[in-house]
Short mmCIF file of C-alpha atoms and ligand atoms in Angstrom, two decimals:
data_model
loop_
_atom_site.label_atom_id
_atom_site.label_comp_id
_atom_site.label_asym_id
_atom_site.label_seq_id
_atom_site.Cartn_x
_atom_site.Cartn_y
_atom_site.Cartn_z
CA MET A 179 -16.24 16.31 14.57
CA THR A 180 -14.50 12.91 14.03
CA ALA A 181 -11.13 12.77 15.65
CA LEU A 182 -8.24 12.71 13.18
CA HIS A 183 -6.12 9.44 13.34
CA LYS A 184 -2.47 10.30 12.70
CA ASN A 185 0.54 8.58 11.43
CA LEU A 186 3.22 7.30 13.73
CA ILE A 187 6.68 8.56 12.92
CA ASP A 188 9.61 8.05 15.33
CA GLY A 189 7.21 7.62 18.34
CA GLU A 190 5.30 10.77 17.61
CA TRP A 191 1.68 10.90 16.14
CA VAL A 192 1.82 13.27 13.30
CA GLY A 193 -0.68 14.77 10.73
CA ALA A 194 -2.72 17.97 10.56
CA ASP A 195 -5.60 16.75 8.25
CA GLY A 196 -6.88 13.70 6.64
CA VAL A 197 -9.47 11.92 4.50
CA GLU A 198 -12.62 10.21 5.43
CA ASN A 199 -12.74 6.41 5.58
CA ILE A 200 -16.29 5.53 4.36
CA ASN A 201 -18.47 2.54 5.27
CA PRO A 202 -19.18 0.59 2.11
CA SER A 203 -22.60 -0.66 3.66
CA ASN A 204 -23.64 2.83 4.16
CA ILE A 205 -21.87 5.59 2.32
CA ASP A 206 -23.26 8.38 4.53
CA GLU A 207 -21.40 6.98 7.35
CA VAL A 208 -17.76 8.08 8.13
CA VAL A 209 -15.75 5.46 10.04
CA GLY A 210 -13.11 7.92 10.73
CA VAL A 211 -10.74 10.46 9.30
CA TYR A 212 -7.19 9.36 8.70
CA ALA A 213 -4.02 11.22 7.87
CA ARG A 214 -2.17 10.85 4.75
CA ALA A 215 1.53 10.89 4.87
CA SER A 216 3.77 13.08 2.55
CA VAL A 217 6.91 12.05 0.80
CA GLU A 218 8.90 13.86 3.54
CA GLN A 219 7.00 12.11 6.27
CA THR A 220 7.65 8.63 4.76
CA LYS A 221 11.36 9.40 4.50
CA GLN A 222 11.35 10.68 8.07
CA ALA A 223 9.55 7.21 8.96
CA ILE A 224 12.08 5.23 7.17
CA ALA A 225 15.07 7.10 8.83
CA ALA A 226 13.43 6.55 12.32
CA ALA A 227 13.19 2.95 11.63
CA LYS A 228 16.91 2.79 10.53
CA ALA A 229 17.86 4.65 13.53
CA ALA A 230 15.80 2.16 15.97
CA PHE A 231 17.06 -0.91 14.21
CA PRO A 232 20.39 -1.53 15.97
CA ALA A 233 18.94 -1.48 19.61
CA TRP A 234 15.90 -3.40 18.54
CA SER A 235 17.76 -6.07 16.92
CA ARG A 236 19.84 -6.68 20.03
CA SER A 237 16.75 -6.45 22.40
CA GLY A 238 16.26 -9.41 24.74
CA ILE A 239 13.83 -11.98 23.69
CA LEU A 240 11.77 -11.43 26.68
CA GLU A 241 11.15 -7.85 25.86
CA ARG A 242 10.05 -8.90 22.42
CA HIS A 243 7.93 -11.82 23.66
CA ALA A 244 6.11 -9.64 26.31
CA ILE A 245 5.18 -6.82 23.74
CA LEU A 246 3.90 -9.30 21.03
CA SER A 247 1.94 -11.39 23.76
CA LYS A 248 0.37 -8.15 25.38
CA THR A 249 -0.59 -7.15 21.80
CA SER A 250 -2.20 -10.44 21.14
CA GLN A 251 -4.28 -10.10 24.59
CA GLU A 252 -5.42 -6.57 23.80
CA ILE A 253 -6.63 -7.47 20.26
CA LEU A 254 -8.53 -10.52 21.76
CA ALA A 255 -9.93 -8.54 24.53
CA ARG A 256 -11.42 -5.93 21.97
CA LYS A 257 -12.38 -8.54 19.37
CA GLN A 258 -15.95 -7.28 19.15
CA GLU A 259 -15.07 -3.56 18.82
CA LEU A 260 -12.29 -4.13 16.40
CA GLY A 261 -14.42 -6.69 14.36
CA GLU A 262 -16.91 -3.99 14.07
CA LEU A 263 -14.50 -1.49 12.94
CA LEU A 264 -13.11 -3.83 10.48
CA SER A 265 -16.66 -4.66 8.95
CA ARG A 266 -17.44 -0.96 8.93
CA GLU A 267 -14.27 -0.05 6.90
CA GLU A 268 -14.27 -2.92 4.64
CA GLY A 269 -17.59 -4.28 4.47
CA LYS A 270 -17.17 -8.07 5.33
CA THR A 271 -19.78 -9.43 7.75
CA LEU A 272 -19.31 -9.00 11.52
CA PRO A 273 -18.67 -12.70 12.06
CA GLU A 274 -16.00 -12.52 9.42
CA GLY A 275 -14.78 -9.30 10.89
CA ILE A 276 -14.51 -10.66 14.43
CA GLY A 277 -13.00 -13.96 13.01
CA GLU A 278 -10.29 -11.98 11.30
CA VAL A 279 -9.58 -10.01 14.47
CA THR A 280 -9.19 -13.19 16.29
CA ARG A 281 -6.91 -14.44 13.72
CA ALA A 282 -4.72 -11.53 14.06
CA ALA A 283 -4.52 -11.94 17.81
CA GLN A 284 -3.50 -15.59 17.18
CA ILE A 285 -0.77 -14.52 14.99
CA PHE A 286 0.66 -12.20 17.41
CA ASP A 287 0.47 -15.11 20.03
CA PHE A 288 2.32 -17.52 17.79
CA PHE A 289 5.15 -15.07 17.11
CA ALA A 290 5.45 -14.21 20.60
CA GLY A 291 6.04 -17.79 21.19
CA GLU A 292 8.46 -18.12 18.21
CA VAL A 293 10.76 -15.25 19.91
CA LEU A 294 11.38 -17.85 22.64
CA ARG A 295 12.20 -20.58 20.24
CA LEU A 296 14.86 -18.67 18.15
CA ALA A 297 17.51 -21.26 17.47
CA GLY A 298 20.36 -22.03 15.28
CA GLU A 299 22.59 -24.91 14.31
CA ALA A 300 26.07 -25.92 15.59
CA LEU A 301 28.05 -28.61 13.55
CA PRO A 302 31.70 -29.58 13.23
CA SER A 303 33.81 -27.99 10.40
CA VAL A 304 35.71 -30.28 8.21
CA ARG A 305 38.83 -28.78 9.65
CA PRO A 306 39.64 -30.37 13.08
CA GLY A 307 39.31 -28.02 15.98
CA VAL A 308 36.99 -25.65 14.12
CA SER A 309 33.03 -25.58 14.78
CA VAL A 310 30.43 -23.88 12.58
CA GLU A 311 27.54 -22.10 13.90
CA ILE A 312 24.50 -21.17 11.74
CA THR A 313 22.26 -18.34 12.97
CA ARG A 314 19.63 -16.06 11.65
CA GLU A 315 20.00 -12.34 12.03
CA PRO A 316 17.17 -9.68 11.39
CA LEU A 317 17.30 -8.11 8.02
CA GLY A 318 17.03 -4.22 9.02
CA VAL A 319 14.27 -1.91 8.00
CA ILE A 320 11.02 -4.07 6.57
CA GLY A 321 8.61 -2.06 4.46
CA ILE A 322 5.29 -3.60 4.59
CA ILE A 323 2.44 -2.79 1.93
CA THR A 324 -0.82 -4.38 2.56
CA PRO A 325 -4.18 -4.58 0.85
CA TRP A 326 -7.69 -3.56 1.57
CA ASN A 327 -9.27 -7.14 1.81
CA PHE A 328 -7.77 -8.23 5.05
CA PRO A 329 -7.41 -5.05 7.00
CA ILE A 330 -6.13 -6.60 9.98
CA ALA A 331 -4.97 -10.30 9.44
CA ILE A 332 -2.43 -9.40 6.67
CA PRO A 333 -0.78 -6.40 8.68
CA ALA A 334 -0.50 -8.69 11.65
CA TRP A 335 1.11 -11.59 9.82
CA LYS A 336 3.65 -9.28 8.30
CA ILE A 337 4.18 -7.00 11.44
CA ALA A 338 4.49 -9.82 13.98
CA PRO A 339 7.19 -11.81 12.43
CA ALA A 340 9.20 -8.71 11.24
CA LEU A 341 9.39 -7.50 14.93
CA ALA A 342 9.73 -11.19 16.50
CA TYR A 343 12.87 -11.50 14.62
CA GLY A 344 14.26 -8.10 15.46
CA ASN A 345 13.60 -5.92 12.36
CA SER A 346 12.14 -2.44 12.55
CA VAL A 347 9.12 -1.73 10.41
CA VAL A 348 7.66 0.93 8.27
CA ILE A 349 4.00 -0.05 7.39
CA LYS A 350 1.73 1.44 4.62
CA PRO A 351 -1.83 -0.10 4.97
CA ALA A 352 -4.24 0.26 1.94
CA ASP A 353 -5.63 3.84 1.50
CA LEU A 354 -9.15 2.48 1.83
CA VAL A 355 -8.87 0.70 5.04
CA PRO A 356 -6.38 2.33 7.13
CA GLY A 357 -8.39 1.93 10.43
CA SER A 358 -7.73 -1.60 11.44
CA THR A 359 -3.82 -1.22 11.11
CA TRP A 360 -4.11 2.09 12.99
CA ALA A 361 -5.71 0.12 15.89
CA ILE A 362 -3.11 -2.41 15.98
CA VAL A 363 -0.17 0.16 15.72
CA ASP A 364 -1.56 1.99 18.62
CA ILE A 365 -1.95 -1.34 20.68
CA LEU A 366 1.73 -2.43 19.94
CA VAL A 367 3.00 1.18 20.91
CA ARG A 368 1.14 0.88 24.29
CA ALA A 369 2.29 -2.60 24.66
CA GLY A 370 5.87 -0.98 25.06
CA LEU A 371 7.38 -0.93 21.59
CA PRO A 372 10.45 1.55 21.71
CA LYS A 373 10.08 4.62 19.56
CA GLY A 374 10.97 4.31 15.85
CA VAL A 375 10.72 0.58 15.84
CA LEU A 376 7.36 0.64 14.17
CA ASN A 377 6.26 3.42 12.01
CA LEU A 378 2.84 4.00 10.36
CA VAL A 379 2.57 5.96 7.08
CA MET A 380 -1.09 5.95 5.83
CA GLY A 381 -1.83 7.31 2.42
CA LYS A 382 -1.54 6.82 -1.26
CA GLY A 383 0.50 4.16 -3.18
CA SER A 384 1.79 6.77 -5.55
CA VAL A 385 3.06 8.91 -2.75
CA VAL A 386 3.81 6.61 0.35
CA GLY A 387 4.51 3.32 -1.41
CA GLN A 388 6.58 4.90 -4.14
CA THR A 389 8.86 6.66 -1.58
CA MET A 390 9.26 3.48 0.21
CA LEU A 391 10.22 1.54 -3.10
CA GLU A 392 12.81 4.23 -3.87
CA SER A 393 14.46 4.09 -0.53
CA PRO A 394 17.99 2.68 -0.25
CA ASP A 395 17.37 2.19 3.49
CA ILE A 396 14.67 -0.40 3.45
CA ALA A 397 16.25 -3.93 3.37
CA GLY A 398 13.09 -5.92 2.67
CA ILE A 399 9.58 -5.34 1.29
CA SER A 400 6.78 -7.63 2.22
CA PHE A 401 3.87 -6.96 -0.24
CA THR A 402 0.29 -8.27 -0.63
CA GLY A 403 -1.70 -6.77 -3.63
CA SER A 404 -2.15 -6.68 -7.24
CA VAL A 405 0.06 -8.14 -10.03
CA SER A 406 0.87 -4.90 -11.52
CA THR A 407 1.87 -3.38 -8.35
CA GLY A 408 3.82 -6.60 -7.37
CA LYS A 409 5.95 -6.12 -10.46
CA ARG A 410 6.87 -2.61 -9.67
CA VAL A 411 7.82 -3.82 -6.08
CA ALA A 412 9.95 -6.53 -7.76
CA ALA A 413 11.72 -4.10 -10.33
CA ALA A 414 12.40 -1.38 -7.69
CA SER A 415 13.69 -3.98 -5.15
CA ILE A 416 16.02 -5.56 -7.60
CA GLU A 417 17.40 -2.10 -8.32
CA HIS A 418 18.29 -1.59 -4.71
CA GLY A 419 19.46 -5.35 -4.22
CA ARG A 420 16.91 -5.62 -1.56
CA LYS A 421 14.83 -8.72 -0.50
CA PHE A 422 11.18 -8.86 -1.42
CA GLN A 423 8.16 -10.98 -0.90
CA LEU A 424 5.03 -10.79 -2.98
CA GLU A 425 1.61 -12.08 -2.65
CA MET A 426 -0.58 -11.26 -5.73
CA GLY A 427 -3.60 -12.55 -7.44
CA GLY A 428 -5.30 -15.91 -7.64
CA LYS A 429 -7.72 -17.70 -10.14
CA ASN A 430 -8.26 -20.57 -8.01
CA PRO A 431 -10.02 -23.79 -9.15
CA THR A 432 -12.26 -26.03 -7.26
CA VAL A 433 -12.64 -29.51 -8.77
CA VAL A 434 -15.84 -31.37 -8.03
CA LEU A 435 -15.72 -35.06 -9.13
CA ASP A 436 -18.73 -37.32 -9.59
CA ASP A 437 -18.05 -39.11 -6.30
CA ALA A 438 -18.13 -36.04 -4.37
CA ASP A 439 -20.51 -35.72 -1.53
CA LEU A 440 -22.95 -33.15 -3.09
CA LYS A 441 -23.49 -31.08 0.16
CA VAL A 442 -19.77 -30.85 0.94
CA ALA A 443 -19.36 -29.70 -2.60
CA VAL A 444 -21.92 -26.91 -2.63
CA GLU A 445 -20.89 -25.51 0.75
CA SER A 446 -17.32 -25.53 -0.05
CA VAL A 447 -17.82 -23.79 -3.42
CA ALA A 448 -20.33 -21.25 -2.00
CA GLN A 449 -17.95 -20.42 0.81
CA SER A 450 -14.83 -20.26 -1.44
CA ALA A 451 -16.51 -18.23 -4.18
CA PHE A 452 -18.85 -15.68 -2.46
CA PHE A 453 -18.00 -15.33 1.32
CA SER A 454 -16.18 -12.23 2.14
CA THR A 455 -17.91 -11.00 -1.04
CA GLY A 456 -15.48 -13.05 -3.14
CA GLN A 457 -12.69 -10.49 -2.15
CA ARG A 458 -10.00 -12.90 -1.25
CA CYS A 459 -7.00 -13.84 -3.30
CA THR A 460 -7.71 -17.44 -2.17
CA ALA A 461 -11.41 -17.16 -3.44
CA SER A 462 -12.42 -19.86 -5.93
CA SER A 463 -13.78 -18.53 -9.26
CA ARG A 464 -13.31 -21.46 -11.52
CA VAL A 465 -15.59 -24.44 -10.55
CA ILE A 466 -14.63 -27.46 -12.61
CA VAL A 467 -17.17 -30.12 -12.60
CA THR A 468 -17.11 -33.66 -14.11
CA GLU A 469 -20.19 -34.47 -16.23
CA GLY A 470 -21.92 -37.05 -14.06
CA ILE A 471 -22.51 -34.78 -11.07
CA HIS A 472 -22.65 -31.62 -13.16
CA ASP A 473 -26.46 -31.06 -13.42
CA ALA A 474 -27.32 -32.13 -9.89
CA PHE A 475 -24.37 -29.97 -8.55
CA VAL A 476 -25.25 -26.86 -10.75
CA ASP A 477 -29.00 -27.10 -9.43
CA ALA A 478 -28.02 -27.24 -5.81
CA LEU A 479 -25.40 -24.40 -6.14
CA CYS A 480 -27.89 -22.15 -8.11
CA GLU A 481 -30.28 -22.62 -5.22
CA ARG A 482 -27.72 -22.00 -2.63
CA THR A 483 -26.40 -18.81 -4.41
CA ARG A 484 -29.91 -17.46 -4.89
CA ASN A 485 -30.63 -17.57 -1.14
CA LEU A 486 -27.47 -15.91 0.08
CA ARG A 487 -28.54 -12.94 2.00
CA VAL A 488 -26.70 -9.78 0.77
CA GLY A 489 -26.82 -6.78 3.07
CA HIS A 490 -25.29 -4.40 5.58
CA ALA A 491 -22.23 -6.02 6.94
CA LEU A 492 -23.40 -5.30 10.58
CA GLU A 493 -26.78 -6.67 10.21
CA LYS A 494 -27.45 -10.08 11.85
CA ASP A 495 -28.66 -12.07 9.03
CA THR A 496 -26.24 -10.81 6.44
CA GLU A 497 -24.12 -13.62 4.72
CA ILE A 498 -22.63 -11.45 2.02
CA GLY A 499 -21.58 -7.71 2.76
CA PRO A 500 -21.01 -5.07 0.30
CA VAL A 501 -18.23 -4.87 -2.47
CA VAL A 502 -15.60 -2.54 -0.87
CA ASP A 503 -15.92 0.60 -3.15
CA PRO A 504 -17.22 2.04 -6.50
CA ASN A 505 -14.29 1.00 -8.40
CA GLN A 506 -14.30 -2.63 -7.40
CA LEU A 507 -18.08 -2.75 -8.10
CA LYS A 508 -17.62 -1.39 -11.49
CA GLN A 509 -14.93 -4.18 -12.22
CA ASP A 510 -17.33 -6.94 -10.89
CA MET A 511 -20.13 -5.52 -13.08
CA ASP A 512 -17.77 -5.24 -16.13
CA TYR A 513 -16.73 -8.85 -15.84
CA ILE A 514 -20.34 -9.91 -15.43
CA ALA A 515 -20.97 -8.17 -18.82
CA ILE A 516 -17.80 -9.68 -20.37
CA GLY A 517 -18.91 -13.21 -19.05
CA ARG A 518 -22.32 -12.82 -20.85
CA ASP A 519 -20.64 -11.47 -24.02
CA GLU A 520 -18.24 -14.43 -24.18
CA GLY A 521 -21.17 -16.67 -24.24
CA ALA A 522 -21.32 -17.96 -20.64
CA GLU A 523 -24.72 -18.40 -19.11
CA LEU A 524 -25.47 -16.15 -16.07
CA ARG A 525 -27.81 -18.49 -13.89
CA VAL A 526 -27.95 -16.56 -10.71
CA GLY A 527 -27.39 -12.90 -9.50
CA GLY A 528 -25.10 -10.40 -10.90
CA ASN A 529 -27.52 -7.56 -10.23
CA ARG A 530 -27.25 -4.82 -7.71
CA VAL A 531 -29.29 -5.07 -4.46
CA ASN A 532 -30.99 -2.52 -2.56
CA ALA A 533 -30.78 -2.25 1.34
CA GLU A 534 -31.93 0.26 3.87
CA THR A 535 -28.80 2.13 3.56
CA GLU A 536 -27.05 3.19 0.36
CA GLY A 537 -24.01 0.88 -0.15
CA TYR A 538 -22.34 -1.35 -2.85
CA PHE A 539 -24.36 -4.43 -2.57
CA LEU A 540 -24.12 -7.03 -5.39
CA GLN A 541 -26.06 -10.41 -5.53
CA PRO A 542 -23.29 -13.18 -6.00
CA ALA A 543 -23.00 -14.07 -9.64
CA LEU A 544 -23.01 -17.71 -10.91
CA PHE A 545 -22.08 -18.52 -14.47
CA THR A 546 -22.51 -21.84 -16.04
CA GLY A 547 -21.43 -23.26 -19.58
CA ALA A 548 -18.09 -21.46 -19.20
CA ASN A 549 -14.86 -22.67 -20.51
CA ASN A 550 -11.26 -22.12 -19.35
CA GLN A 551 -10.34 -19.70 -22.37
CA MET A 552 -12.86 -17.06 -21.29
CA ARG A 553 -11.61 -13.99 -19.63
CA ILE A 554 -13.90 -14.86 -16.68
CA ALA A 555 -12.07 -17.87 -16.31
CA ARG A 556 -8.62 -16.57 -16.83
CA GLU A 557 -8.54 -12.98 -15.07
CA GLU A 558 -8.79 -12.21 -11.35
CA ILE A 559 -12.10 -10.40 -10.76
CA PHE A 560 -11.81 -10.14 -6.97
CA GLY A 561 -15.61 -10.07 -6.48
CA PRO A 562 -18.32 -12.58 -5.93
CA VAL A 563 -18.32 -14.05 -9.34
CA ALA A 564 -17.75 -17.67 -10.23
CA ALA A 565 -18.12 -19.83 -13.38
CA VAL A 566 -18.77 -23.41 -13.80
CA ILE A 567 -16.73 -25.27 -16.45
CA LYS A 568 -18.13 -28.74 -17.33
CA VAL A 569 -15.33 -31.41 -18.03
CA LYS A 570 -15.39 -35.21 -18.92
CA ASP A 571 -13.30 -36.84 -16.23
CA TYR A 572 -10.77 -36.36 -13.49
CA GLU A 573 -7.68 -36.05 -15.97
CA GLU A 574 -9.50 -33.09 -18.01
CA ALA A 575 -10.37 -31.60 -14.52
CA LEU A 576 -6.80 -31.58 -13.35
CA ALA A 577 -5.50 -30.20 -16.80
CA VAL A 578 -7.93 -27.30 -16.63
CA ALA A 579 -7.29 -26.62 -12.85
CA ASN A 580 -3.57 -26.22 -13.88
CA ASP A 581 -4.10 -24.23 -17.00
CA THR A 582 -3.77 -20.96 -15.56
CA ASP A 583 -1.08 -17.97 -15.01
CA PHE A 584 -1.84 -18.31 -11.24
CA GLY A 585 -1.18 -21.02 -8.51
CA LEU A 586 -2.32 -19.80 -5.10
CA SER A 587 -4.93 -22.25 -3.97
CA ALA A 588 -6.60 -25.35 -5.45
CA GLY A 589 -9.39 -27.36 -4.02
CA ILE A 590 -10.89 -30.83 -5.03
CA VAL A 591 -14.25 -32.20 -3.61
CA THR A 592 -14.05 -35.92 -3.83
CA THR A 593 -14.58 -39.08 -1.98
CA SER A 594 -11.85 -40.88 -3.78
CA LEU A 595 -8.73 -41.39 -1.97
CA LYS A 596 -6.95 -42.13 -5.29
CA HIS A 597 -7.95 -38.83 -6.96
CA ALA A 598 -7.53 -36.69 -3.89
CA THR A 599 -3.83 -38.09 -3.53
CA HIS A 600 -3.04 -37.54 -7.27
CA PHE A 601 -4.56 -34.01 -7.04
CA LYS A 602 -2.47 -33.20 -4.00
CA ARG A 603 0.76 -34.15 -5.80
CA ASN A 604 -0.05 -32.73 -9.17
CA SER A 605 -1.86 -29.48 -8.73
CA GLU A 606 0.42 -26.49 -9.58
CA ALA A 607 -0.68 -24.51 -6.53
CA GLY A 608 1.01 -23.46 -3.27
CA MET A 609 -1.92 -24.72 -1.31
CA VAL A 610 -4.25 -27.51 -1.97
CA MET A 611 -7.48 -28.14 -0.18
CA VAL A 612 -9.20 -31.56 -0.15
CA ASN A 613 -12.94 -31.29 0.70
CA VAL A 614 -12.37 -27.89 2.35
CA PRO A 615 -12.77 -24.37 0.94
CA THR A 616 -9.93 -22.78 -1.01
CA ALA A 617 -9.98 -19.86 1.14
CA GLY A 618 -9.85 -19.50 5.00
CA VAL A 619 -6.44 -20.57 6.03
CA ASP A 620 -4.88 -21.39 9.32
CA PHE A 621 -2.47 -18.98 11.04
CA HIS A 622 0.36 -21.23 11.86
CA VAL A 623 1.17 -22.90 8.69
CA PRO A 624 2.97 -21.61 5.71
CA PHE A 625 0.87 -19.62 3.06
CA GLY A 626 1.73 -18.81 -0.34
CA GLY A 627 1.43 -19.75 -3.99
CA ARG A 628 3.24 -20.68 -7.16
CA LYS A 629 3.43 -19.17 -10.88
CA GLY A 630 2.07 -15.59 -10.98
CA SER A 631 0.57 -15.68 -7.64
CA SER A 632 3.57 -15.34 -5.41
CA TYR A 633 7.18 -14.63 -5.40
CA GLY A 634 9.73 -15.32 -2.66
CA PRO A 635 9.55 -17.23 0.62
CA ARG A 636 6.36 -18.26 2.13
CA GLU A 637 4.53 -16.21 4.72
CA GLN A 638 3.31 -17.27 8.34
CA GLY A 639 4.15 -20.09 10.66
CA ARG A 640 7.72 -21.03 11.13
CA TYR A 641 8.56 -20.47 7.52
CA ALA A 642 8.05 -16.78 7.94
CA ALA A 643 11.69 -16.88 9.19
CA GLU A 644 12.99 -17.36 5.74
CA PHE A 645 11.95 -13.73 4.63
CA PHE A 646 12.28 -12.03 7.84
CA THR A 647 15.82 -13.11 8.76
CA ILE A 648 19.14 -13.51 7.14
CA VAL A 649 21.42 -16.58 7.74
CA LYS A 650 24.85 -16.13 9.20
CA THR A 651 27.45 -18.87 8.95
CA ALA A 652 30.26 -18.51 11.54
CA TYR A 653 33.49 -20.62 11.89
CA ILE A 654 35.13 -20.68 15.16
CA SER A 655 38.36 -22.08 16.24
CA ALA A 656 39.78 -21.88 19.98
CA GLY A 657 42.81 -20.51 18.23
C1 LIG B 178 -7.58 -16.66 3.77
O1 LIG B 178 -8.12 -17.08 2.71
O2 LIG B 178 -7.86 -16.92 4.73
O3 LIG B 178 -5.36 -11.47 0.11
C2 LIG B 178 -6.46 -15.67 3.55
C3 LIG B 178 -5.84 -12.58 0.26
C4 LIG B 178 -4.90 -13.56 0.81
C5 LIG B 178 -5.24 -13.92 2.41
C6 LIG B 178 -6.35 -15.10 2.33
N1 LIG B 178 -3.56 -12.88 0.91
O4 LIG B 178 -6.94 -12.84 0.02
#
């Protein structure tokens, strides 16, 4: 019997039954059984967070620092075990799983430090004898809704700043991958978090998420997920006059210019397009290549793609783990068929792969001869599928790169300082990558996009304060 992992509501672990969390590398393997919260339980969690907020918002900075720091240390000490759990529930390879767990530890460490650096501004008023103080205060109850593709890093980069700045939290992890979030909630509680400050409500978006959206007691929602759900978060939040922050899709370009170092270009594109099974909103799915390097680059990228080892996430030689579930696999396969119908040439992959265990294995698919009007170049697929688009020169490459509804991350591979500098300034993306992959970001600097990719303040680094706090301006006279 697999033990039931329960929800955490007002300091109590609650739940009588749950659903199985299945390993996409081996669908016969149950990773664990996880409770699903009801509407009533979600309401109780929100009420608990509301009740816990006044005391927590006034807690000492040393208490908050110590809890976040201890959490970071335990996550790091258990990175092998938690990395395996993550790889088993989500399907990314073990090195990617351990890397993501390490990132979560670093994020808690960063925000443990930020607690000690909370500061405001003091300045003179225009009125003699009066001074002005500008401080940041916590918002209240933060609702956190996270996606399945980064089961520990994204919960960490929302929970850590929320708590550091003195907010209480209700978190709903993705129904597909509750295990990693359950583990960090357990660690935070044992690190000394007072009851009610952090509440975990695993379960379905239509039940748990919807109850959160409808609650007048949630002061801010931080969401990462699909564009369609993001729009619902926005509409419901405006209704309640609440703050919201959305990270949604991407259709990230990588531009490869004639003067690129071929090896850097191939590695950068293979990594951006296919690693983590392409299941990153920062993945690059449009590869925009100028004509002078096009054929040599395509030959080298085809070779690299063909040789990518797809298999069980925990196997030593695996480079690309399985797709997360049957729905996502169907979406990937549908888009591969759409690409062919649209007239792009499927040069490598796109077929299901067998392994010793039954899982959702897919050989990364590379299209060439695509154009930017095709659906495979406009819609987010969220799988290991990329399309090469041939262009004449840098100017056309930049125009094609920017011709998209999204604007999260954009890469360029070039040895030209002139073009790199121009691209950095003129790309309509929130993050620009010069000679580095579009995916795989640092934990201490702002993360976020433009256009249809994001809404609201940036996440991560010191910029996280923009969302998780509210500014107060005080005028003080000695009287
Ligand atoms: C990364 O590329 O390192 O869901 C992070 C996503 C992003 C996170 C990407 N929010 O893919």
